[in-house]
mmCIF file of C-alpha atoms in Angstrom:
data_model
loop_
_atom_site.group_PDB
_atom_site.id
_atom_site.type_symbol
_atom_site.label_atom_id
_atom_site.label_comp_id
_atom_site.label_asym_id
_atom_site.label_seq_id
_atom_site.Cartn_x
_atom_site.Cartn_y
_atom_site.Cartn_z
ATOM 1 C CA UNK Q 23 -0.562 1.563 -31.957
ATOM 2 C CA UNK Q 24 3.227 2.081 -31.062
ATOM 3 C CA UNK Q 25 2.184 6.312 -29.754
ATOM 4 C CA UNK Q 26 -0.898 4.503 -28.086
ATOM 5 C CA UNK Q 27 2.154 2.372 -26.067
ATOM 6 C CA UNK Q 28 3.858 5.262 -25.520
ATOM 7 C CA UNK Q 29 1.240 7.697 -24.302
ATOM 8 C CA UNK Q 30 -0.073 5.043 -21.937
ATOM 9 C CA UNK Q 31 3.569 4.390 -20.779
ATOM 10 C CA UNK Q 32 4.432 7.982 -20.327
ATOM 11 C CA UNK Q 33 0.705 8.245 -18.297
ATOM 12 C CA UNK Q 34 1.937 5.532 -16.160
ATOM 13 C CA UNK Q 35 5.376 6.929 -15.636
ATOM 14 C CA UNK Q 36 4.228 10.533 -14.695
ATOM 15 C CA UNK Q 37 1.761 8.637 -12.125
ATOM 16 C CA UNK Q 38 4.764 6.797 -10.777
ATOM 17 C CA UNK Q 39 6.436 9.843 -10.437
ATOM 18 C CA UNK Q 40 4.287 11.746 -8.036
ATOM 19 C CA UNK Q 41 3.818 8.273 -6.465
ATOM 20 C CA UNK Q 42 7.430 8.031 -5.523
ATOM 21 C CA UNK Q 43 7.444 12.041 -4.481
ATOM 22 C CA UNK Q 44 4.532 11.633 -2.364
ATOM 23 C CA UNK Q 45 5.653 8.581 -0.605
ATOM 24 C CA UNK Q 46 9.498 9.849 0.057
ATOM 25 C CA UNK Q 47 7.697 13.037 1.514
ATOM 26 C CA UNK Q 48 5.719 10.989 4.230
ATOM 27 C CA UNK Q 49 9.325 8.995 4.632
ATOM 28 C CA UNK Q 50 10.673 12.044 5.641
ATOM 29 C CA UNK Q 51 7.833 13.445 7.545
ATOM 30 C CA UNK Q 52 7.760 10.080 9.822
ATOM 31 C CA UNK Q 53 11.125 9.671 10.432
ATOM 32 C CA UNK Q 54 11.699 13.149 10.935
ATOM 33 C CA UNK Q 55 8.753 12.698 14.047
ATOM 34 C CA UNK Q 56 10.133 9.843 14.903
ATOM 35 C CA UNK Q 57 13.962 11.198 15.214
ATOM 36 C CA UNK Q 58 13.147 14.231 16.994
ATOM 37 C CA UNK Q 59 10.044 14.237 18.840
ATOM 38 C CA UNK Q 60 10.338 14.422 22.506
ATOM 39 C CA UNK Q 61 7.441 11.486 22.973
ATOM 40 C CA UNK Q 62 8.230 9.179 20.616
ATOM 41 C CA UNK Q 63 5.328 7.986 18.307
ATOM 42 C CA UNK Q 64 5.857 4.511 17.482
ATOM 43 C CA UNK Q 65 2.892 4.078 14.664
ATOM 44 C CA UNK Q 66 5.050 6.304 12.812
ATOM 45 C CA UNK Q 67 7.199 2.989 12.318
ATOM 46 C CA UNK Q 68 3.922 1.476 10.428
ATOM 47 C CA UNK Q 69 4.161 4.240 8.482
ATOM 48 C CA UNK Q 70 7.602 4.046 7.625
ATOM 49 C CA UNK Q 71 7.591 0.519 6.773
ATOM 50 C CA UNK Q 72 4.167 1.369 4.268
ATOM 51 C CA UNK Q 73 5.498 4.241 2.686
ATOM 52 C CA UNK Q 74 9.098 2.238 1.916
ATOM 53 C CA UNK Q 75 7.217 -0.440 1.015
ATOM 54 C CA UNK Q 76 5.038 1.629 -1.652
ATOM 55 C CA UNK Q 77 8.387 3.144 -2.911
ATOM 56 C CA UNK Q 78 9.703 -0.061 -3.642
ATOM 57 C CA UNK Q 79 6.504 -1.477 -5.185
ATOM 58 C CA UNK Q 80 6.519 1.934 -7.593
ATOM 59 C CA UNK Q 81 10.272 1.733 -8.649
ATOM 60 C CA UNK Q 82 9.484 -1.540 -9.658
ATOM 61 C CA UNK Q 83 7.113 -1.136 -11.928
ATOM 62 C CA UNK Q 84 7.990 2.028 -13.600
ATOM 63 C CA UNK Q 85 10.460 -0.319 -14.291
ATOM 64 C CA UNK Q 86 8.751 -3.151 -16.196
ATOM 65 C CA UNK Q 87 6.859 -0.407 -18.213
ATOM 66 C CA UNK Q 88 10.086 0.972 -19.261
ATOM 67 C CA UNK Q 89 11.125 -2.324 -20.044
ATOM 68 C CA UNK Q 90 8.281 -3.992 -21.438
ATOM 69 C CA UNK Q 91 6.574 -0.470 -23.578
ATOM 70 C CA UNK Q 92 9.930 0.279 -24.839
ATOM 71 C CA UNK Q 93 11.508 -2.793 -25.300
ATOM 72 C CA UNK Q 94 14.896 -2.245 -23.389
ATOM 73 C CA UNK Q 95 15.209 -6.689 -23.514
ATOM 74 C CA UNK Q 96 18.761 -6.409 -22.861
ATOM 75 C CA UNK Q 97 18.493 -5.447 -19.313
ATOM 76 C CA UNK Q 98 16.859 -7.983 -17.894
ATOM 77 C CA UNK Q 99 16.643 -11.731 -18.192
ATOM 78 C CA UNK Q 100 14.203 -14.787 -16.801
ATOM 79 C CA UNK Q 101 16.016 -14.099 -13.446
ATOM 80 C CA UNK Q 102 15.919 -10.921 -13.031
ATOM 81 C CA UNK Q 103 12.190 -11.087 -14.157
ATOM 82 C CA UNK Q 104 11.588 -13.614 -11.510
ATOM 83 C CA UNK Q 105 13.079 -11.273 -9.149
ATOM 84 C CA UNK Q 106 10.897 -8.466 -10.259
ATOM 85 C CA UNK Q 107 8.246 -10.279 -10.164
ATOM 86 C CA UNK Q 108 8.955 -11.604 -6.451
ATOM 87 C CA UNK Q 109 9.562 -7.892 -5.187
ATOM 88 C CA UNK Q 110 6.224 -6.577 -6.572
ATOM 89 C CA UNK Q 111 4.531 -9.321 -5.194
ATOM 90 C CA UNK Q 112 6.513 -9.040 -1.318
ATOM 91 C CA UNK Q 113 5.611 -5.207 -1.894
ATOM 92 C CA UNK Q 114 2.084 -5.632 -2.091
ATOM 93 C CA UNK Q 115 1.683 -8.183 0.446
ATOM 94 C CA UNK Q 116 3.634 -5.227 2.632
ATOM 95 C CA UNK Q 117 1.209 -2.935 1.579
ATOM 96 C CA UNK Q 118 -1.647 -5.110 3.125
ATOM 97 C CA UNK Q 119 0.019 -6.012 6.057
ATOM 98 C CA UNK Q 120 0.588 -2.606 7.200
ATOM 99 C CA UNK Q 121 -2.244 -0.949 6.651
ATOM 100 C CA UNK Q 122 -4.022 -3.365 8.626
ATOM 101 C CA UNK Q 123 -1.450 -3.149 11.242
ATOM 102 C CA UNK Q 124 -1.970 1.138 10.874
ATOM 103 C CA UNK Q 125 -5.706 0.295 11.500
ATOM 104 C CA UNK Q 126 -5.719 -2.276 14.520
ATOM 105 C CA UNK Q 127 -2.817 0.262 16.380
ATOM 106 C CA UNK Q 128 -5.394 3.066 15.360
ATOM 107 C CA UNK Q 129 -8.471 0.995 16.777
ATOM 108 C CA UNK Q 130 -6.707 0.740 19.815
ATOM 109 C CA UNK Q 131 -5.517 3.926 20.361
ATOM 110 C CA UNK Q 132 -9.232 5.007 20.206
ATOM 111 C CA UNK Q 133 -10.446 2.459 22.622
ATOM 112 C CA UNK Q 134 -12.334 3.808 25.921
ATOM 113 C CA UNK Q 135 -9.666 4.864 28.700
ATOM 114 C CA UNK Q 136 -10.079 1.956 31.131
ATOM 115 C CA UNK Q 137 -7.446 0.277 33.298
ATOM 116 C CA UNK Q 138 -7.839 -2.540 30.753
ATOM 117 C CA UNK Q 139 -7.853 -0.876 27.541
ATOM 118 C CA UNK Q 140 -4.401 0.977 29.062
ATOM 119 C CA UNK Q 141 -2.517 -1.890 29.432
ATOM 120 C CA UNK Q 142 -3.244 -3.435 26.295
ATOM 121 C CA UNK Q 143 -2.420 0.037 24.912
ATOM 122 C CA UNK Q 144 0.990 -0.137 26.553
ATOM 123 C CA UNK Q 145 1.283 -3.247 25.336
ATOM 124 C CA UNK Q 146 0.247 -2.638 21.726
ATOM 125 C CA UNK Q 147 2.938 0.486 21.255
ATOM 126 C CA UNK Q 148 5.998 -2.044 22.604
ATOM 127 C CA UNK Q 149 5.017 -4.204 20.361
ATOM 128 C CA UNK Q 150 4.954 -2.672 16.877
ATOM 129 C CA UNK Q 151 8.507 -2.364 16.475
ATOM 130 C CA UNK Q 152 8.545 -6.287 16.947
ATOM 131 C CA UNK Q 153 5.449 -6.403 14.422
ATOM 132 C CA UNK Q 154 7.071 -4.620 11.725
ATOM 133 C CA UNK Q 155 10.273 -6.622 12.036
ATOM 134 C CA UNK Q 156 7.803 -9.762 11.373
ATOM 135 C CA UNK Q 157 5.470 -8.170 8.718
ATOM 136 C CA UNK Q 158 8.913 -8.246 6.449
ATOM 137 C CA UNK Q 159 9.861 -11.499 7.563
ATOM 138 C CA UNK Q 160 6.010 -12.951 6.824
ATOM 139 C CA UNK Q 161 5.711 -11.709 3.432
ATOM 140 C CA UNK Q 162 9.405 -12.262 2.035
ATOM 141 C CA UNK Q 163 9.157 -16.197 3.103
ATOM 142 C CA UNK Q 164 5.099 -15.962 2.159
ATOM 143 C CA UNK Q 165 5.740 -15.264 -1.641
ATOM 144 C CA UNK Q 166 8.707 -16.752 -2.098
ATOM 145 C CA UNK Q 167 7.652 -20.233 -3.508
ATOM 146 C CA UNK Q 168 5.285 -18.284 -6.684
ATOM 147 C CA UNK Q 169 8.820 -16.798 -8.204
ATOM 148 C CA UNK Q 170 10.256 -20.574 -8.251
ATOM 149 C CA UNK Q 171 7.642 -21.840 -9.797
ATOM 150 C CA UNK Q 172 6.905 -19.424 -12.476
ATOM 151 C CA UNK Q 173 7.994 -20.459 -16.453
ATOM 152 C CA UNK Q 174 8.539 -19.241 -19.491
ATOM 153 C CA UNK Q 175 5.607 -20.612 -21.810
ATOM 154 C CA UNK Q 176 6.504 -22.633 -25.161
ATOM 155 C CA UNK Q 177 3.172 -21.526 -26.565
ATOM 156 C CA UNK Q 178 3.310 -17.386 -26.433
ATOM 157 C CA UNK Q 179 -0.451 -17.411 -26.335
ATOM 158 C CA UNK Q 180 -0.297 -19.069 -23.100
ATOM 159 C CA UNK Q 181 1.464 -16.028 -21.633
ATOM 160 C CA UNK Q 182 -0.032 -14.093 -19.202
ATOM 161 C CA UNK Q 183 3.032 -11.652 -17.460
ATOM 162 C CA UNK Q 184 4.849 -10.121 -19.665
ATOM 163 C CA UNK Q 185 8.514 -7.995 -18.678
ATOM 164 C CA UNK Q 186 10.477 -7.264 -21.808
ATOM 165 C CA UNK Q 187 11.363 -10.514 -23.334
ATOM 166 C CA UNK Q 188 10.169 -12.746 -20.755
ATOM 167 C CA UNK Q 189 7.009 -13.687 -20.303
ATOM 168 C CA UNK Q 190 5.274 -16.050 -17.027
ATOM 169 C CA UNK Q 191 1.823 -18.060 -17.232
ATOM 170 C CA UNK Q 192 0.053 -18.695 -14.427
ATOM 171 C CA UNK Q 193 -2.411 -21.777 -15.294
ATOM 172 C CA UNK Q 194 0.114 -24.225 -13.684
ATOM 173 C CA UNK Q 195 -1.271 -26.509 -11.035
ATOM 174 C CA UNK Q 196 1.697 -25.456 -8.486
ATOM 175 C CA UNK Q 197 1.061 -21.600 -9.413
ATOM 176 C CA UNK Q 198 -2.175 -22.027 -8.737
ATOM 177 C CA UNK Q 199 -1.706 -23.572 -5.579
ATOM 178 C CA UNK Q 200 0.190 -20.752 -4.512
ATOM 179 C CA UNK Q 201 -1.790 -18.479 -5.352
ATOM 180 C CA UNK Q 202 -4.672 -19.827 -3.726
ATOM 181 C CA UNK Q 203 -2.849 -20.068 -0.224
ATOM 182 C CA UNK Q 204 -1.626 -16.642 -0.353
ATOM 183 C CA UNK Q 205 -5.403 -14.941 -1.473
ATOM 184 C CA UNK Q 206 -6.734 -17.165 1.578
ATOM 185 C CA UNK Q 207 -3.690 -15.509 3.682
ATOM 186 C CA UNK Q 208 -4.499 -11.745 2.953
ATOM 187 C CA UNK Q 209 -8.569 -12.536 2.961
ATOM 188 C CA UNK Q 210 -7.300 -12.568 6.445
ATOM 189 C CA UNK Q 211 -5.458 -9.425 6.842
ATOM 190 C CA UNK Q 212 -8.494 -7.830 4.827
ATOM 191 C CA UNK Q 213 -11.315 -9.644 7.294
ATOM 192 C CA UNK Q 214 -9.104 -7.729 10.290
ATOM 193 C CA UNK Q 215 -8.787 -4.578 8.925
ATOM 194 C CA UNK Q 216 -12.442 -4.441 7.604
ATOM 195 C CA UNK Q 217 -13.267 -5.778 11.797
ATOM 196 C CA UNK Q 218 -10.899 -2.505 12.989
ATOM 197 C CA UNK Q 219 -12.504 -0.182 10.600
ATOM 198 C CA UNK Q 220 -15.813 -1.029 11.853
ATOM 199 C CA UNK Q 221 -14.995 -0.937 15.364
ATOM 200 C CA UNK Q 222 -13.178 2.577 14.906
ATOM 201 C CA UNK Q 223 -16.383 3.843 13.179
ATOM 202 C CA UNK Q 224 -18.065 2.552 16.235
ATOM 203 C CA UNK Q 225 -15.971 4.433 18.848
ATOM 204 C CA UNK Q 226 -16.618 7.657 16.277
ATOM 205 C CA UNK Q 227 -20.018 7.413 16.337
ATOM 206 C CA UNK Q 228 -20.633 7.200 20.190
ATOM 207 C CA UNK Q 229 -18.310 9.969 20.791
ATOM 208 C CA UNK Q 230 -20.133 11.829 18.267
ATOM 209 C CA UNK Q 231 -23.300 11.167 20.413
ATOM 210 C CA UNK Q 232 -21.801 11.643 23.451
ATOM 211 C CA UNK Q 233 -21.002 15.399 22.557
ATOM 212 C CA UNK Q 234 -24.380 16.469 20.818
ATOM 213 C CA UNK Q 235 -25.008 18.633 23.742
ATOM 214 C CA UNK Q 236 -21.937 20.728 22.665
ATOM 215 C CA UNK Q 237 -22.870 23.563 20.194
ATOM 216 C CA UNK Q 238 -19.526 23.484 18.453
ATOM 217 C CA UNK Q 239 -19.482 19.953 17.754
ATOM 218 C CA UNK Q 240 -17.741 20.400 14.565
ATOM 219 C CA UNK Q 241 -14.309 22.365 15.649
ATOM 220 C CA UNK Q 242 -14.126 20.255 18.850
ATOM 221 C CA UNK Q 243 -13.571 16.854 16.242
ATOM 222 C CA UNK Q 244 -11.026 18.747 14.549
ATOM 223 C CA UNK Q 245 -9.014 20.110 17.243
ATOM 224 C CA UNK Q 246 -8.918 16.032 18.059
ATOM 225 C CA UNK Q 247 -5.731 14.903 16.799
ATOM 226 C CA UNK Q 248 -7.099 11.351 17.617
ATOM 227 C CA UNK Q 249 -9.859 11.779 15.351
ATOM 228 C CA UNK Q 250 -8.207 12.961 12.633
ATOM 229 C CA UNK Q 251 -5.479 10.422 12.918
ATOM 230 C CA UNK Q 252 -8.816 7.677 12.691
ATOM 231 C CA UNK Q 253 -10.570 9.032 10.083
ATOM 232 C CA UNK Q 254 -7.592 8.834 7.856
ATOM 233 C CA UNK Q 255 -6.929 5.310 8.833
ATOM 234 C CA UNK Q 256 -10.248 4.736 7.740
ATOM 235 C CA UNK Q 257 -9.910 7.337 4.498
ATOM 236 C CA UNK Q 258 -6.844 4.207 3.812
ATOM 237 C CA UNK Q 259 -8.784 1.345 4.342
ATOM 238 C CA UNK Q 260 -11.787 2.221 2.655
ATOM 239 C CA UNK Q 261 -9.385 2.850 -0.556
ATOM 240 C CA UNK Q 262 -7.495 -0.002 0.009
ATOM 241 C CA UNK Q 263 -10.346 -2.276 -0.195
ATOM 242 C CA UNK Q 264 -12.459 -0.531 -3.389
ATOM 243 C CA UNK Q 265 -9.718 -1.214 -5.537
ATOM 244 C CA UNK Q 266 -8.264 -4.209 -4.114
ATOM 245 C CA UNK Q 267 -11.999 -5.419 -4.660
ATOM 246 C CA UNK Q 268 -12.527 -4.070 -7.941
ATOM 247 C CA UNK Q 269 -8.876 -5.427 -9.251
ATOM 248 C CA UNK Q 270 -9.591 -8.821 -7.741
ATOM 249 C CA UNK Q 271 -11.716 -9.924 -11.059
ATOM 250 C CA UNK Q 272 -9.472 -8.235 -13.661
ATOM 251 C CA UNK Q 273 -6.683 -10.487 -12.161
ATOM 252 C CA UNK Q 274 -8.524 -13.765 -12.220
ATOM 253 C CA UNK Q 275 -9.962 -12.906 -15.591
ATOM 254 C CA UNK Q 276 -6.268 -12.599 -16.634
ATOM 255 C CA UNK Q 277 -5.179 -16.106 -15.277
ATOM 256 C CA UNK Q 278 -8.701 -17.870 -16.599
ATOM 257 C CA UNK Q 279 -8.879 -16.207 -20.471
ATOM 258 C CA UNK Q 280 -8.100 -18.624 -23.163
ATOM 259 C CA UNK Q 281 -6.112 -15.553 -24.691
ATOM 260 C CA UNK Q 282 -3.766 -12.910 -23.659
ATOM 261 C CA UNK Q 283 -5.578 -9.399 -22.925
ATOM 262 C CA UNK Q 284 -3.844 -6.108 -22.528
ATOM 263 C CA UNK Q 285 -6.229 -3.754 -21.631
ATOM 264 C CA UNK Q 286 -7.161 -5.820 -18.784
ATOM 265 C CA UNK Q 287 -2.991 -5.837 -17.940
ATOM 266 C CA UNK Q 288 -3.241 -2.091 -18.285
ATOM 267 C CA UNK Q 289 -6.221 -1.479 -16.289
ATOM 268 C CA UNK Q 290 -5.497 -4.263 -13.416
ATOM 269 C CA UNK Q 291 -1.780 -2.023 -12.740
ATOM 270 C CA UNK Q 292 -3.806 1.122 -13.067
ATOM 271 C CA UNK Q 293 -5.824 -0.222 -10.118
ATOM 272 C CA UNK Q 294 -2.995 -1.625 -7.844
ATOM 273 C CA UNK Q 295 -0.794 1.444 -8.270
ATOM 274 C CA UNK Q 296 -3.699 3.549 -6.806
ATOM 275 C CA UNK Q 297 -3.799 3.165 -3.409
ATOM 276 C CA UNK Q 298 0.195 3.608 -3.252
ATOM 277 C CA UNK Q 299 0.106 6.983 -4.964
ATOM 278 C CA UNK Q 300 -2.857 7.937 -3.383
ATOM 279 C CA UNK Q 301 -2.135 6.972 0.663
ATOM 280 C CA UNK Q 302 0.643 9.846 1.111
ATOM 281 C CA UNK Q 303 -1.733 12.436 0.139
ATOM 282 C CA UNK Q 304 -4.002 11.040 2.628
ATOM 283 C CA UNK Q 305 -1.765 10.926 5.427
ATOM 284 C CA UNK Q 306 0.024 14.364 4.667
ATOM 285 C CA UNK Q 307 -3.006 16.566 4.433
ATOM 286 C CA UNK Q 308 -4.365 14.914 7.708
ATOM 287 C CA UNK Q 309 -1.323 15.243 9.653
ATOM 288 C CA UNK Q 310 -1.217 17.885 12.063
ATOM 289 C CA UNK Q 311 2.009 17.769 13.575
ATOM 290 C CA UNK Q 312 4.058 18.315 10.531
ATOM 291 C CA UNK Q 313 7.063 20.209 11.157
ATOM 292 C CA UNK Q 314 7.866 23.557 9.793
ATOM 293 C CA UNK Q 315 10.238 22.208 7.708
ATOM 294 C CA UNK Q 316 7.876 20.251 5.857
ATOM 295 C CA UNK Q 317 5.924 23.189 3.670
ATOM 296 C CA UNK Q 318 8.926 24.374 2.554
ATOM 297 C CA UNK Q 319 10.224 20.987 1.345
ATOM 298 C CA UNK Q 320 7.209 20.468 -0.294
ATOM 299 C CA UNK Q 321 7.694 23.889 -2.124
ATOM 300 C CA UNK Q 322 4.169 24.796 -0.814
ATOM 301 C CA UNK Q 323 5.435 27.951 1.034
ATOM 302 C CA UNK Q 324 8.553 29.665 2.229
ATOM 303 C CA UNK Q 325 10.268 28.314 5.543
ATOM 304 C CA UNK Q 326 9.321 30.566 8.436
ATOM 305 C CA UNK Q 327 13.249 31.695 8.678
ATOM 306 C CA UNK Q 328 12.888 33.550 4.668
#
């Protein structure tokens, strides 16, 4: 049972890993677009803000499976598990947040070039400096009541978090309160991104009929950096929501069971670490504006001055 731990630990760790590499690579892609590019991007902010937000979420729980697989109880205590806790949680509210706000900034951008649609595209770029400022804001004051009013359970079977030595329940009135408010919150967030999405598949699909009389229909959508750009977005959401969907009823299976179960644990953070590992990739390959700096960081080929 104890190499079983391990293995799955070690799994989870080397998953965490290439999570954090992937999502310090698109930190330094963005802000390296954003630092030096002559017209300055500002969805590359969104970006920013998602891919520091995944870091965070990753570091912290690598973590609590160092902590809780191995045992390490002396470095942590019910504060700092509290604290854990509340940064995972602030994280993945982030997470949400962001990629909806990637996906509204990306339905816009796409929008038909009208008079109208301009000016609420001028609008929409000075504003997402301002948004991103208030998605941190929003989600650090939004889940900071559930860290307060977790406990330590007398009864251990009654435990349903687990970091080290301490261990949180979740069937309290007041938790699940919380928790209620906050689901209702981001079934918002998820209802707007899923209404972008389907507009931006929309706005794909007449400009895809628009151009049937062109033989080369194929290269002309790729040459689009637009296009790309959307079709990632949507590449995001679409993950985003299968396994925030199919997580959903491990995690309310966890608060509801009578008894504790791990493999339900294991396979509910399997789930939710997904779409952060998985979103740099996405980005990265899709980006065409990478600079030439960026292969060579990446160790996928010499720079062009070797």
């Amino acid at each position: 049972m104890s190499s079983q731990k391990d293995s799955l630990a070690i799994f989870y760790l080397t998953m965490f890993f290439f999570g954090v590499l992937g999502n310090m690579s698109l930190l330094y892609l963005h802000i390296h677009k954003f630092i030096t590019a002559h017209r300055k991007r500002l969805i590359s902010l969104i970006i920013i803000n998602m891919a520091f937000a995944h870091v965070l979420m990753i570091l912290c729980r690598a973590f609590s499976t160092i902590i809780t697989n191995w045992e390490w109880t002396s470095f942590i205590d019910e504060t700092m598990g509290k604290i854990l806790l509340y940064v995972m949680r602030v994280t993945r509210g982030l997470s949400l947040c962001s990629t909806c706000l990637l996906s509204v900034v990306q339905a816009i951008t796409i929008s038909p070039s009208t008079l109208k649609w301009a000016q609420v595209k001028t609008r929409t770029q000075k504003c997402i400096p301002s948004c991103c400022i208030l998605n941190w804001i929003f989600n650090l004051l939004l889940d900071i009541a559930a860290p307060m009013n977790y406990s330590s359970p007398r009864n251990r079977s009654n435990e349903r978090w687990r970091i080290g030595h301490i261990s949180f329940h979740l069937q309290a009135m007041s938790i699940i309160k919380i928790l209620t408010y906050e689901s209702i919150v981001h079934a918002l967030f998820v209802g707007l991104m899923v209404a972008s999405s389907g507009y931006m598949v929309f706005i794909l699909h007449r400009h895809i009929k628009r151009v049937q009389h062109i033989h080369n229909i194929n290269s002309s959508l790729r040459a689009s950096p637009e296009t790309r750009a959307t079709k990632a977005v949507l590449m995001l959401v679409v993950t985003f929501l299968c396994f925030n969907s199919v997580s959903s009823p491990f995690v309310i299976y966890i608060a509801s069971a009578t008894e504790i179960r791990h493999w339900a644990l294991d396979f509910t953070v399997a789930l939710s670490m997904f779409y952060p590992i998985i979103s740099p990739i996405v980005l990265i390959t899709t980006d065409t504006q990478k600079p030439r700096s960026f292969p060579s960081l990446l160790c996928l080929k010499n720079s062009s001055q070797e």
